[in-house]
Amino acid sequence: MIRWAEEGHLLNYDSPETGHFPREFRMPGYWVPQKVLLNTIAYNTGMVKPAEAPQHWADLMDPRWKDKIVMLDARASGSGVHFVYAMRKLLGKEFAARMATQNVMLKRSGGDVANTVVAGERPIGVGIQEYYVYSRAKKGGPIAAVLPDEGVPMTIYALCIPKNGPDLEAAKRYVDFALGQEAQTLWQEKFATPVLRDDVPPYPREFGLRPLTDVKIIFSALN
């Protein structure tokens, strides 16, 4: 998105709604985060007690979790790529090397990771997007999240307008709506996906999840 803006492929448009979003998470005049995803640790609450669940990313490398981890496959998931790169920045190459000794099961999507944890096939899920935890826990599934205090990788879903789009006025109206309070609130309340708009009620403190204001963010490609 940054490259497209720099190369002149994006329309320079600042929606009236952009002032509700933190400047550090947008590119003024070009794109704004419609929503964000956090990569978390998840665990089966029927198989692992909260106090025993991994509380830090480094805990995943403990031999006790060998053969018990399912992880998002970075070869098939964009969010998975961000997660692996963020872990490399945080823990160095050691993270991938030691995780390789844990006989980790890989899944192509966060939904597959969540389903594997809920089914009890593997009690620990890694790199799973938090909305998968929330949606399954709300339905009574035995799953909860851990957001390690040292930081959580965040993926931004940015919204922009191609400069040569077929109907630029309609595109502007859509961007205004998508970034508005009503639509942004809907993302959180119906789809369990956190947003950065400043006047939307904070993300619920349930099932191990926390509002974004309480979470330290680990950037990957953004910085």
XYZ file of C-alpha atoms in Angstrom:
223
model
C 0.000 0.000 0.000
C 2.853 2.364 0.817
C 4.558 1.519 -2.464
C 1.312 1.973 -4.442
C 0.843 5.417 -2.872
C 4.434 6.432 -3.587
C 4.129 5.254 -7.197
C 0.940 7.259 -7.745
C -1.532 4.391 -8.024
C -3.791 5.545 -5.169
C -6.239 8.419 -5.063
C -5.275 11.159 -2.637
C -8.395 11.266 -0.491
C -8.746 12.051 3.196
C -12.164 10.920 4.408
C -13.808 13.164 7.021
C -13.646 10.090 9.277
C -9.848 9.741 9.238
C -9.370 12.102 12.195
C -10.786 9.375 14.450
C -7.854 7.065 13.661
C -4.319 7.320 15.113
C -1.919 8.938 12.673
C 0.800 6.356 13.331
C -1.460 3.624 11.936
C -2.430 5.335 8.670
C -0.875 7.046 5.665
C -2.533 10.484 5.533
C -4.202 11.122 2.192
C -4.030 7.503 1.063
C -5.056 4.738 3.437
C -6.606 4.114 6.851
C -6.890 0.857 8.855
C -10.433 -0.463 8.462
C -9.700 -3.104 11.102
C -6.758 -4.939 12.651
C -5.894 -8.510 13.557
C -3.835 -9.667 16.522
C -1.931 -12.959 16.525
C -2.463 -14.702 19.845
C -1.809 -17.889 21.755
C -4.950 -19.977 22.282
C -5.578 -22.979 24.491
C -8.275 -25.563 25.092
C -9.814 -24.630 28.457
C -10.950 -28.202 29.049
C -7.428 -29.565 28.700
C -5.209 -26.750 29.977
C -5.802 -24.675 33.108
C -5.423 -20.892 32.677
C -2.448 -20.770 35.055
C -0.731 -23.556 33.109
C -1.225 -22.088 29.629
C 1.806 -20.481 27.948
C 1.933 -16.860 29.092
C 4.860 -15.758 26.926
C 5.948 -16.554 23.379
C 9.134 -18.167 24.682
C 7.012 -20.571 26.762
C 5.962 -22.286 23.536
C 9.478 -23.658 23.195
C 9.190 -25.549 26.497
C 9.531 -29.340 25.894
C 6.245 -29.885 27.771
C 4.374 -28.604 24.710
C 6.004 -30.952 22.223
C 3.341 -32.652 20.046
C 0.666 -30.336 21.523
C 0.884 -27.218 19.326
C -0.999 -26.286 16.174
C 0.254 -23.188 14.362
C -0.763 -20.893 11.533
C 1.205 -21.801 8.381
C 3.065 -18.750 7.047
C 3.226 -20.381 3.608
C -0.549 -20.069 3.269
C -1.501 -17.067 5.411
C -0.568 -13.395 5.172
C -1.230 -12.982 8.879
C 1.008 -15.986 9.439
C 3.853 -14.238 7.598
C 3.499 -11.181 9.852
C 3.475 -13.434 12.905
C 6.637 -15.348 12.010
C 8.524 -12.173 11.118
C 7.414 -10.458 14.330
C 8.612 -13.446 16.368
C 11.960 -13.298 14.599
C 12.268 -9.625 15.572
C 11.305 -10.392 19.162
C 13.122 -13.679 19.802
C 15.561 -14.022 16.911
C 16.126 -17.057 14.718
C 15.962 -19.211 17.842
C 12.158 -19.089 17.784
C 11.792 -20.898 14.453
C 14.659 -23.287 15.150
C 13.302 -24.380 18.536
C 9.692 -24.523 17.385
C 10.862 -26.908 14.671
C 11.758 -29.400 17.428
C 8.230 -29.260 18.906
C 6.576 -31.323 16.153
C 4.169 -28.472 15.447
C 1.067 -29.166 13.373
C 0.552 -26.523 10.657
C -2.824 -25.292 9.406
C -3.596 -23.026 6.483
C -5.922 -20.618 8.311
C -6.690 -19.252 11.763
C -10.090 -20.930 11.567
C -8.426 -24.318 11.105
C -6.133 -23.611 14.062
C -9.122 -22.659 16.237
C -11.094 -25.753 15.231
C -8.123 -27.990 16.039
C -7.825 -26.443 19.505
C -11.575 -26.624 20.200
C -11.658 -30.282 19.112
C -8.787 -31.051 21.492
C -6.621 -32.526 18.746
C -3.889 -30.083 19.807
C -4.529 -28.090 23.024
C -2.320 -25.095 22.128
C -2.844 -22.814 19.114
C -0.179 -20.353 17.965
C -0.481 -17.311 15.727
C -4.258 -17.577 15.726
C -6.181 -14.360 15.049
C -8.134 -13.304 18.113
C -11.522 -13.086 16.378
C -11.448 -16.856 15.822
C -11.013 -17.342 19.563
C -13.805 -14.883 20.358
C -16.314 -16.285 17.867
C -15.876 -19.877 19.020
C -15.777 -19.037 22.725
C -19.015 -17.015 22.368
C -20.663 -20.190 21.084
C -19.456 -22.153 24.116
C -16.321 -23.628 22.628
C -13.551 -24.587 25.114
C -11.064 -21.993 23.934
C -9.434 -18.873 25.388
C -6.602 -16.581 24.362
C -3.360 -15.354 25.878
C -1.938 -12.003 24.738
C 1.654 -12.020 26.048
C 2.736 -8.873 27.867
C 5.941 -8.608 25.828
C 3.864 -7.811 22.779
C 1.416 -9.147 20.198
C 1.854 -8.979 16.401
C -0.735 -6.808 14.673
C -1.794 -6.936 11.026
C -3.477 -3.851 9.554
C -6.305 -4.167 7.027
C -5.904 -0.882 5.174
C -8.591 0.776 3.054
C -7.702 2.884 0.005
C -9.026 3.921 -3.415
C -7.272 3.067 -6.713
C -6.537 6.292 -8.585
C -8.068 5.056 -11.849
C -11.108 3.323 -10.360
C -14.378 3.351 -12.390
C -16.428 5.469 -9.933
C -14.311 7.512 -7.580
C -17.238 9.330 -5.982
C -18.921 6.042 -5.063
C -15.603 4.787 -3.719
C -15.291 7.860 -1.493
C -18.792 7.286 -0.128
C -17.926 3.675 0.644
C -14.723 4.651 2.445
C -16.632 7.237 4.483
C -19.190 4.598 5.477
C -16.640 1.849 6.205
C -14.644 4.154 8.474
C -17.722 5.625 10.162
C -18.701 4.867 13.747
C -21.638 2.612 12.799
C -19.643 0.310 10.527
C -16.618 0.307 12.815
C -18.767 -0.654 15.799
C -20.275 -3.467 13.721
C -16.852 -4.942 13.018
C -16.234 -5.350 16.744
C -19.692 -6.338 17.961
C -20.724 -8.721 15.171
C -17.456 -9.915 13.702
C -15.245 -9.749 16.818
C -12.549 -7.822 14.968
C -10.960 -4.865 16.815
C -10.783 -1.433 15.219
C -8.697 1.668 15.901
C -11.428 4.317 15.700
C -11.260 6.411 18.882
C -14.995 6.678 19.632
C -15.883 2.979 19.300
C -16.365 1.118 22.622
C -13.254 -0.904 23.509
C -12.900 -4.518 22.511
C -14.465 -6.830 25.130
C -12.393 -8.168 28.000
C -13.546 -11.766 27.641
C -11.977 -15.176 27.008
C -8.495 -13.827 27.687
C -8.845 -10.964 25.212
C -8.204 -7.330 26.083
C -8.889 -3.890 24.590
C -6.196 -2.705 22.190
C -5.254 0.058 24.626
C -4.062 -2.649 27.041
C -1.982 -4.524 24.471
C 1.627 -3.867 23.492
C 1.942 -4.129 19.731
C 4.824 -5.804 17.907
C 5.142 -4.434 14.398
C 6.410 -6.532 11.538
C 6.530 -4.968 8.071
C 5.122 -1.577 9.113
C 8.274 -0.214 10.733
